[in-house]
mmCIF file with all atom_site columns, C-alpha atoms in Angstrom:
data_model
loop_
_atom_site.group_PDB
_atom_site.id
_atom_site.type_symbol
_atom_site.label_atom_id
_atom_site.label_alt_id
_atom_site.label_comp_id
_atom_site.label_asym_id
_atom_site.label_entity_id
_atom_site.label_seq_id
_atom_site.pdbx_PDB_ins_code
_atom_site.Cartn_x
_atom_site.Cartn_y
_atom_site.Cartn_z
_atom_site.occupancy
_atom_site.B_iso_or_equiv
_atom_site.pdbx_formal_charge
_atom_site.auth_seq_id
_atom_site.auth_comp_id
_atom_site.auth_asym_id
_atom_site.auth_atom_id
_atom_site.pdbx_PDB_model_num
ATOM 1   C CA . UNK A 1 1   ? -27.814 -5.848  -10.204 1.00 0.00 ? 220 UNK A CA 1
ATOM 2   C CA . UNK A 1 2   ? -29.142 -7.278  -6.973  1.00 0.00 ? 221 UNK A CA 1
ATOM 3   C CA . UNK A 1 3   ? -27.281 -8.541  -3.930  1.00 0.00 ? 222 UNK A CA 1
ATOM 4   C CA . UNK A 1 4   ? -27.310 -12.279 -4.663  1.00 0.00 ? 223 UNK A CA 1
ATOM 5   C CA . UNK A 1 5   ? -26.277 -13.274 -1.151  1.00 0.00 ? 224 UNK A CA 1
ATOM 6   C CA . UNK A 1 6   ? -29.137 -11.268 0.347   1.00 0.00 ? 225 UNK A CA 1
ATOM 7   C CA . UNK A 1 7   ? -31.582 -12.671 -2.212  1.00 0.00 ? 226 UNK A CA 1
ATOM 8   C CA . UNK A 1 8   ? -30.330 -16.217 -1.570  1.00 0.00 ? 227 UNK A CA 1
ATOM 9   C CA . UNK A 1 9   ? -31.118 -16.013 2.151   1.00 0.00 ? 228 UNK A CA 1
ATOM 10  C CA . UNK A 1 10  ? -34.443 -14.311 1.492   1.00 0.00 ? 229 UNK A CA 1
ATOM 11  C CA . UNK A 1 11  ? -35.575 -16.881 -1.086  1.00 0.00 ? 230 UNK A CA 1
ATOM 12  C CA . UNK A 1 12  ? -34.188 -19.873 0.846   1.00 0.00 ? 231 UNK A CA 1
ATOM 13  C CA . UNK A 1 13  ? -36.880 -19.309 3.472   1.00 0.00 ? 232 UNK A CA 1
ATOM 14  C CA . UNK A 1 14  ? -39.451 -20.395 0.847   1.00 0.00 ? 233 UNK A CA 1
ATOM 15  C CA . UNK A 1 15  ? -37.593 -23.543 -0.264  1.00 0.00 ? 234 UNK A CA 1
ATOM 16  C CA . UNK A 1 16  ? -39.291 -26.733 0.893   1.00 0.00 ? 235 UNK A CA 1
ATOM 17  C CA . UNK A 1 17  ? -36.538 -29.211 -0.086  1.00 0.00 ? 236 UNK A CA 1
ATOM 18  C CA . UNK A 1 18  ? -33.259 -29.634 -1.865  1.00 0.00 ? 237 UNK A CA 1
ATOM 19  C CA . UNK A 1 19  ? -30.593 -32.302 -2.181  1.00 0.00 ? 238 UNK A CA 1
ATOM 20  C CA . UNK A 1 20  ? -27.915 -32.521 0.497   1.00 0.00 ? 239 UNK A CA 1
ATOM 21  C CA . UNK A 1 21  ? -24.800 -34.388 -0.588  1.00 0.00 ? 240 UNK A CA 1
ATOM 22  C CA . UNK A 1 22  ? -21.810 -35.413 1.469   1.00 0.00 ? 241 UNK A CA 1
ATOM 23  C CA . UNK A 1 23  ? -18.497 -36.480 -0.010  1.00 0.00 ? 242 UNK A CA 1
ATOM 24  C CA . UNK A 1 24  ? -18.824 -40.106 -1.058  1.00 0.00 ? 243 UNK A CA 1
ATOM 25  C CA . UNK A 1 25  ? -22.553 -40.282 -0.253  1.00 0.00 ? 244 UNK A CA 1
ATOM 26  C CA . UNK A 1 26  ? -25.567 -40.143 -2.534  1.00 0.00 ? 245 UNK A CA 1
ATOM 27  C CA . UNK A 1 27  ? -27.560 -36.885 -2.414  1.00 0.00 ? 246 UNK A CA 1
ATOM 28  C CA . UNK A 1 28  ? -30.669 -37.077 -0.234  1.00 0.00 ? 247 UNK A CA 1
ATOM 29  C CA . UNK A 1 29  ? -33.728 -34.808 -0.089  1.00 0.00 ? 248 UNK A CA 1
ATOM 30  C CA . UNK A 1 30  ? -33.669 -32.535 2.951   1.00 0.00 ? 249 UNK A CA 1
ATOM 31  C CA . UNK A 1 31  ? -35.746 -29.578 4.123   1.00 0.00 ? 250 UNK A CA 1
ATOM 32  C CA . UNK A 1 32  ? -33.560 -26.517 4.803   1.00 0.00 ? 251 UNK A CA 1
ATOM 33  C CA . UNK A 1 33  ? -34.084 -24.033 7.609   1.00 0.00 ? 252 UNK A CA 1
ATOM 34  C CA . UNK A 1 34  ? -32.339 -20.779 6.747   1.00 0.00 ? 253 UNK A CA 1
ATOM 35  C CA . UNK A 1 35  ? -30.616 -18.656 9.375   1.00 0.00 ? 254 UNK A CA 1
ATOM 36  C CA . UNK A 1 36  ? -28.851 -15.713 7.718   1.00 0.00 ? 255 UNK A CA 1
ATOM 37  C CA . UNK A 1 37  ? -27.774 -14.225 11.052  1.00 0.00 ? 256 UNK A CA 1
ATOM 38  C CA . UNK A 1 38  ? -25.868 -17.404 11.934  1.00 0.00 ? 257 UNK A CA 1
ATOM 39  C CA . UNK A 1 39  ? -24.735 -18.033 8.341   1.00 0.00 ? 258 UNK A CA 1
ATOM 40  C CA . UNK A 1 40  ? -26.272 -21.486 8.710   1.00 0.00 ? 259 UNK A CA 1
ATOM 41  C CA . UNK A 1 41  ? -28.621 -23.850 6.978   1.00 0.00 ? 260 UNK A CA 1
ATOM 42  C CA . UNK A 1 42  ? -30.157 -26.244 9.498   1.00 0.00 ? 261 UNK A CA 1
ATOM 43  C CA . UNK A 1 43  ? -31.452 -29.740 8.782   1.00 0.00 ? 262 UNK A CA 1
ATOM 44  C CA . UNK A 1 44  ? -33.362 -32.170 10.968  1.00 0.00 ? 263 UNK A CA 1
ATOM 45  C CA . UNK A 1 45  ? -32.297 -35.724 10.226  1.00 0.00 ? 264 UNK A CA 1
ATOM 46  C CA . UNK A 1 46  ? -31.961 -39.096 11.925  1.00 0.00 ? 265 UNK A CA 1
ATOM 47  C CA . UNK A 1 47  ? -28.864 -40.317 13.727  1.00 0.00 ? 266 UNK A CA 1
ATOM 48  C CA . UNK A 1 48  ? -26.893 -42.526 11.363  1.00 0.00 ? 267 UNK A CA 1
ATOM 49  C CA . UNK A 1 49  ? -28.268 -40.899 8.206   1.00 0.00 ? 268 UNK A CA 1
ATOM 50  C CA . UNK A 1 50  ? -25.945 -39.770 5.393   1.00 0.00 ? 269 UNK A CA 1
ATOM 51  C CA . UNK A 1 51  ? -26.304 -36.168 6.590   1.00 0.00 ? 270 UNK A CA 1
ATOM 52  C CA . UNK A 1 52  ? -25.462 -37.139 10.163  1.00 0.00 ? 271 UNK A CA 1
ATOM 53  C CA . UNK A 1 53  ? -22.467 -39.236 9.075   1.00 0.00 ? 272 UNK A CA 1
ATOM 54  C CA . UNK A 1 54  ? -21.041 -36.348 7.056   1.00 0.00 ? 273 UNK A CA 1
ATOM 55  C CA . UNK A 1 55  ? -21.583 -33.896 9.884   1.00 0.00 ? 274 UNK A CA 1
ATOM 56  C CA . UNK A 1 56  ? -19.994 -36.193 12.475  1.00 0.00 ? 275 UNK A CA 1
ATOM 57  C CA . UNK A 1 57  ? -16.561 -35.491 11.048  1.00 0.00 ? 276 UNK A CA 1
ATOM 58  C CA . UNK A 1 58  ? -17.223 -31.857 10.124  1.00 0.00 ? 277 UNK A CA 1
ATOM 59  C CA . UNK A 1 59  ? -17.245 -33.023 6.538   1.00 0.00 ? 278 UNK A CA 1
ATOM 60  C CA . UNK A 1 60  ? -17.652 -31.172 3.300   1.00 0.00 ? 279 UNK A CA 1
ATOM 61  C CA . UNK A 1 61  ? -21.219 -31.070 1.994   1.00 0.00 ? 280 UNK A CA 1
ATOM 62  C CA . UNK A 1 62  ? -23.163 -29.467 -0.796  1.00 0.00 ? 281 UNK A CA 1
ATOM 63  C CA . UNK A 1 63  ? -26.789 -28.453 -0.972  1.00 0.00 ? 282 UNK A CA 1
ATOM 64  C CA . UNK A 1 64  ? -28.533 -28.199 -4.334  1.00 0.00 ? 283 UNK A CA 1
ATOM 65  C CA . UNK A 1 65  ? -31.746 -26.258 -4.880  1.00 0.00 ? 284 UNK A CA 1
ATOM 66  C CA . UNK A 1 66  ? -34.053 -26.087 -7.890  1.00 0.00 ? 285 UNK A CA 1
ATOM 67  C CA . UNK A 1 67  ? -37.251 -24.512 -6.614  1.00 0.00 ? 286 UNK A CA 1
ATOM 68  C CA . UNK A 1 68  ? -39.321 -22.579 -9.163  1.00 0.00 ? 287 UNK A CA 1
ATOM 69  C CA . UNK A 1 69  ? -41.916 -21.542 -6.559  1.00 0.00 ? 288 UNK A CA 1
ATOM 70  C CA . UNK A 1 70  ? -39.190 -19.935 -4.432  1.00 0.00 ? 289 UNK A CA 1
ATOM 71  C CA . UNK A 1 71  ? -37.543 -18.529 -7.594  1.00 0.00 ? 290 UNK A CA 1
ATOM 72  C CA . UNK A 1 72  ? -34.216 -19.963 -6.407  1.00 0.00 ? 291 UNK A CA 1
ATOM 73  C CA . UNK A 1 73  ? -31.688 -22.292 -7.973  1.00 0.00 ? 292 UNK A CA 1
ATOM 74  C CA . UNK A 1 74  ? -28.344 -22.863 -6.279  1.00 0.00 ? 293 UNK A CA 1
ATOM 75  C CA . UNK A 1 75  ? -25.373 -25.118 -5.648  1.00 0.00 ? 294 UNK A CA 1
ATOM 76  C CA . UNK A 1 76  ? -24.011 -24.301 -2.202  1.00 0.00 ? 295 UNK A CA 1
ATOM 77  C CA . UNK A 1 77  ? -20.826 -25.789 -0.728  1.00 0.00 ? 296 UNK A CA 1
ATOM 78  C CA . UNK A 1 78  ? -19.711 -25.804 2.887   1.00 0.00 ? 297 UNK A CA 1
ATOM 79  C CA . UNK A 1 79  ? -19.203 -27.892 5.991   1.00 0.00 ? 298 UNK A CA 1
ATOM 80  C CA . UNK A 1 80  ? -21.627 -29.713 8.242   1.00 0.00 ? 299 UNK A CA 1
ATOM 81  C CA . UNK A 1 81  ? -21.510 -30.451 11.946  1.00 0.00 ? 300 UNK A CA 1
ATOM 82  C CA . UNK A 1 82  ? -23.700 -32.278 14.431  1.00 0.00 ? 301 UNK A CA 1
ATOM 83  C CA . UNK A 1 83  ? -25.235 -30.180 17.161  1.00 0.00 ? 302 UNK A CA 1
ATOM 84  C CA . UNK A 1 84  ? -27.399 -30.793 20.196  1.00 0.00 ? 303 UNK A CA 1
ATOM 85  C CA . UNK A 1 85  ? -28.853 -27.283 20.239  1.00 0.00 ? 304 UNK A CA 1
ATOM 86  C CA . UNK A 1 86  ? -32.261 -27.996 21.800  1.00 0.00 ? 305 UNK A CA 1
ATOM 87  C CA . UNK A 1 87  ? -33.343 -24.376 21.517  1.00 0.00 ? 306 UNK A CA 1
ATOM 88  C CA . UNK A 1 88  ? -32.656 -24.317 17.755  1.00 0.00 ? 307 UNK A CA 1
ATOM 89  C CA . UNK A 1 89  ? -34.364 -27.690 17.324  1.00 0.00 ? 308 UNK A CA 1
ATOM 90  C CA . UNK A 1 90  ? -37.462 -26.397 19.111  1.00 0.00 ? 309 UNK A CA 1
ATOM 91  C CA . UNK A 1 91  ? -37.385 -23.265 16.928  1.00 0.00 ? 310 UNK A CA 1
ATOM 92  C CA . UNK A 1 92  ? -37.389 -25.147 13.614  1.00 0.00 ? 311 UNK A CA 1
ATOM 93  C CA . UNK A 1 93  ? -39.386 -28.252 14.597  1.00 0.00 ? 312 UNK A CA 1
ATOM 94  C CA . UNK A 1 94  ? -42.615 -28.802 12.654  1.00 0.00 ? 313 UNK A CA 1
ATOM 95  C CA . UNK A 1 95  ? -45.332 -31.382 12.158  1.00 0.00 ? 314 UNK A CA 1
ATOM 96  C CA . UNK A 1 96  ? -43.660 -32.249 8.869   1.00 0.00 ? 315 UNK A CA 1
ATOM 97  C CA . UNK A 1 97  ? -40.412 -33.089 10.677  1.00 0.00 ? 316 UNK A CA 1
ATOM 98  C CA . UNK A 1 98  ? -42.385 -35.033 13.273  1.00 0.00 ? 317 UNK A CA 1
ATOM 99  C CA . UNK A 1 99  ? -43.859 -37.289 10.603  1.00 0.00 ? 318 UNK A CA 1
ATOM 100 C CA . UNK A 1 100 ? -40.419 -38.844 10.063  1.00 0.00 ? 319 UNK A CA 1
ATOM 101 C CA . UNK A 1 101 ? -39.939 -39.895 13.690  1.00 0.00 ? 320 UNK A CA 1
ATOM 102 C CA . UNK A 1 102 ? -42.001 -42.482 15.576  1.00 0.00 ? 321 UNK A CA 1
ATOM 103 C CA . UNK A 1 103 ? -41.958 -40.494 18.821  1.00 0.00 ? 322 UNK A CA 1
ATOM 104 C CA . UNK A 1 104 ? -41.953 -37.069 17.178  1.00 0.00 ? 323 UNK A CA 1
ATOM 105 C CA . UNK A 1 105 ? -39.749 -34.421 18.784  1.00 0.00 ? 324 UNK A CA 1
ATOM 106 C CA . UNK A 1 106 ? -38.939 -36.790 21.682  1.00 0.00 ? 325 UNK A CA 1
ATOM 107 C CA . UNK A 1 107 ? -37.598 -39.555 19.422  1.00 0.00 ? 326 UNK A CA 1
ATOM 108 C CA . UNK A 1 108 ? -34.053 -40.578 20.394  1.00 0.00 ? 327 UNK A CA 1
ATOM 109 C CA . UNK A 1 109 ? -32.987 -40.678 16.749  1.00 0.00 ? 328 UNK A CA 1
ATOM 110 C CA . UNK A 1 110 ? -33.651 -36.966 16.069  1.00 0.00 ? 329 UNK A CA 1
ATOM 111 C CA . UNK A 1 111 ? -30.415 -35.247 15.054  1.00 0.00 ? 330 UNK A CA 1
ATOM 112 C CA . UNK A 1 112 ? -29.817 -31.599 14.211  1.00 0.00 ? 331 UNK A CA 1
ATOM 113 C CA . UNK A 1 113 ? -27.234 -30.783 11.533  1.00 0.00 ? 332 UNK A CA 1
ATOM 114 C CA . UNK A 1 114 ? -25.814 -27.338 10.930  1.00 0.00 ? 333 UNK A CA 1
ATOM 115 C CA . UNK A 1 115 ? -24.409 -26.538 7.500   1.00 0.00 ? 334 UNK A CA 1
ATOM 116 C CA . UNK A 1 116 ? -22.110 -23.551 7.275   1.00 0.00 ? 335 UNK A CA 1
ATOM 117 C CA . UNK A 1 117 ? -22.062 -22.428 3.644   1.00 0.00 ? 336 UNK A CA 1
ATOM 118 C CA . UNK A 1 118 ? -18.723 -21.218 2.288   1.00 0.00 ? 337 UNK A CA 1
ATOM 119 C CA . UNK A 1 119 ? -19.479 -20.501 -1.369  1.00 0.00 ? 338 UNK A CA 1
ATOM 120 C CA . UNK A 1 120 ? -22.030 -21.186 -4.041  1.00 0.00 ? 339 UNK A CA 1
ATOM 121 C CA . UNK A 1 121 ? -23.445 -20.472 -7.429  1.00 0.00 ? 340 UNK A CA 1
ATOM 122 C CA . UNK A 1 122 ? -26.868 -18.847 -7.234  1.00 0.00 ? 341 UNK A CA 1
ATOM 123 C CA . UNK A 1 123 ? -29.629 -18.082 -9.719  1.00 0.00 ? 342 UNK A CA 1
ATOM 124 C CA . UNK A 1 124 ? -32.527 -15.923 -8.520  1.00 0.00 ? 343 UNK A CA 1
ATOM 125 C CA . UNK A 1 125 ? -35.334 -15.713 -11.054 1.00 0.00 ? 344 UNK A CA 1
ATOM 126 C CA . UNK A 1 126 ? -37.954 -13.030 -11.429 1.00 0.00 ? 345 UNK A CA 1
ATOM 127 C CA . UNK A 1 127 ? -40.779 -15.550 -11.681 1.00 0.00 ? 346 UNK A CA 1
ATOM 128 C CA . UNK A 1 128 ? -44.415 -14.766 -12.315 1.00 0.00 ? 347 UNK A CA 1
ATOM 129 C CA . UNK A 1 129 ? -45.595 -12.397 -14.984 1.00 0.00 ? 348 UNK A CA 1
ATOM 130 C CA . UNK A 1 130 ? -42.161 -10.862 -15.611 1.00 0.00 ? 349 UNK A CA 1
ATOM 131 C CA . UNK A 1 131 ? -40.797 -14.322 -16.497 1.00 0.00 ? 350 UNK A CA 1
ATOM 132 C CA . UNK A 1 132 ? -43.600 -14.883 -19.023 1.00 0.00 ? 351 UNK A CA 1
ATOM 133 C CA . UNK A 1 133 ? -43.088 -11.404 -20.452 1.00 0.00 ? 352 UNK A CA 1
ATOM 134 C CA . UNK A 1 134 ? -39.349 -12.054 -20.954 1.00 0.00 ? 353 UNK A CA 1
ATOM 135 C CA . UNK A 1 135 ? -40.031 -15.387 -22.686 1.00 0.00 ? 354 UNK A CA 1
ATOM 136 C CA . UNK A 1 136 ? -42.600 -13.791 -25.007 1.00 0.00 ? 355 UNK A CA 1
ATOM 137 C CA . UNK A 1 137 ? -40.274 -10.852 -25.743 1.00 0.00 ? 356 UNK A CA 1
ATOM 138 C CA . UNK A 1 138 ? -37.409 -13.221 -26.582 1.00 0.00 ? 357 UNK A CA 1
ATOM 139 C CA . UNK A 1 139 ? -39.654 -15.107 -29.024 1.00 0.00 ? 358 UNK A CA 1
ATOM 140 C CA . UNK A 1 140 ? -40.376 -11.864 -30.902 1.00 0.00 ? 359 UNK A CA 1
ATOM 141 C CA . UNK A 1 141 ? -36.824 -10.467 -30.872 1.00 0.00 ? 360 UNK A CA 1
ATOM 142 C CA . UNK A 1 142 ? -33.289 -11.774 -31.097 1.00 0.00 ? 361 UNK A CA 1
ATOM 143 C CA . UNK A 1 143 ? -32.733 -11.087 -27.386 1.00 0.00 ? 362 UNK A CA 1
ATOM 144 C CA . UNK A 1 144 ? -32.145 -13.670 -24.699 1.00 0.00 ? 363 UNK A CA 1
ATOM 145 C CA . UNK A 1 145 ? -34.737 -13.458 -21.906 1.00 0.00 ? 364 UNK A CA 1
ATOM 146 C CA . UNK A 1 146 ? -33.686 -11.657 -18.731 1.00 0.00 ? 365 UNK A CA 1
ATOM 147 C CA . UNK A 1 147 ? -35.157 -13.986 -16.121 1.00 0.00 ? 366 UNK A CA 1
ATOM 148 C CA . UNK A 1 148 ? -33.097 -12.967 -13.121 1.00 0.00 ? 367 UNK A CA 1
ATOM 149 C CA . UNK A 1 149 ? -29.654 -12.748 -11.586 1.00 0.00 ? 368 UNK A CA 1
ATOM 150 C CA . UNK A 1 150 ? -26.866 -15.334 -11.556 1.00 0.00 ? 369 UNK A CA 1
ATOM 151 C CA . UNK A 1 151 ? -23.448 -15.374 -9.992  1.00 0.00 ? 370 UNK A CA 1
ATOM 152 C CA . UNK A 1 152 ? -20.962 -16.716 -7.490  1.00 0.00 ? 371 UNK A CA 1
ATOM 153 C CA . UNK A 1 153 ? -21.524 -16.014 -3.796  1.00 0.00 ? 372 UNK A CA 1
ATOM 154 C CA . UNK A 1 154 ? -19.039 -16.187 -0.929  1.00 0.00 ? 373 UNK A CA 1
ATOM 155 C CA . UNK A 1 155 ? -20.726 -16.536 2.452   1.00 0.00 ? 374 UNK A CA 1
#
């Protein structure tokens, strides 16, 4: 049995996008920036967006991941808050983020959101050749394939 919380943070670094949902809002695609040491998932969004509105009141949010390349599937629940942490924004800024803003990093609408996860359900798959082996083995036996770990995580 692996440490699912450790594996979550490790695999989250390879996730390109997931769906961030705030209470009463539709889920929207967002790129996560994992920070295990701060127990935070950072998002760059625009002022007035659904993510920013949820974070303005310290609202409850959820982040949903289904990323086969990162071998991670998860439903994570926590709170979001707005922050003006320029150092963190500089650290996670990228050309991809810049494509969403007319004036890039200097655009007045750039907003940093910090999600603090509280709990979640996490699936970490083995991926690659071991996944294919388990599927083939299951087809030839009565066993269910062992494709990874699954469980509840408290952050």
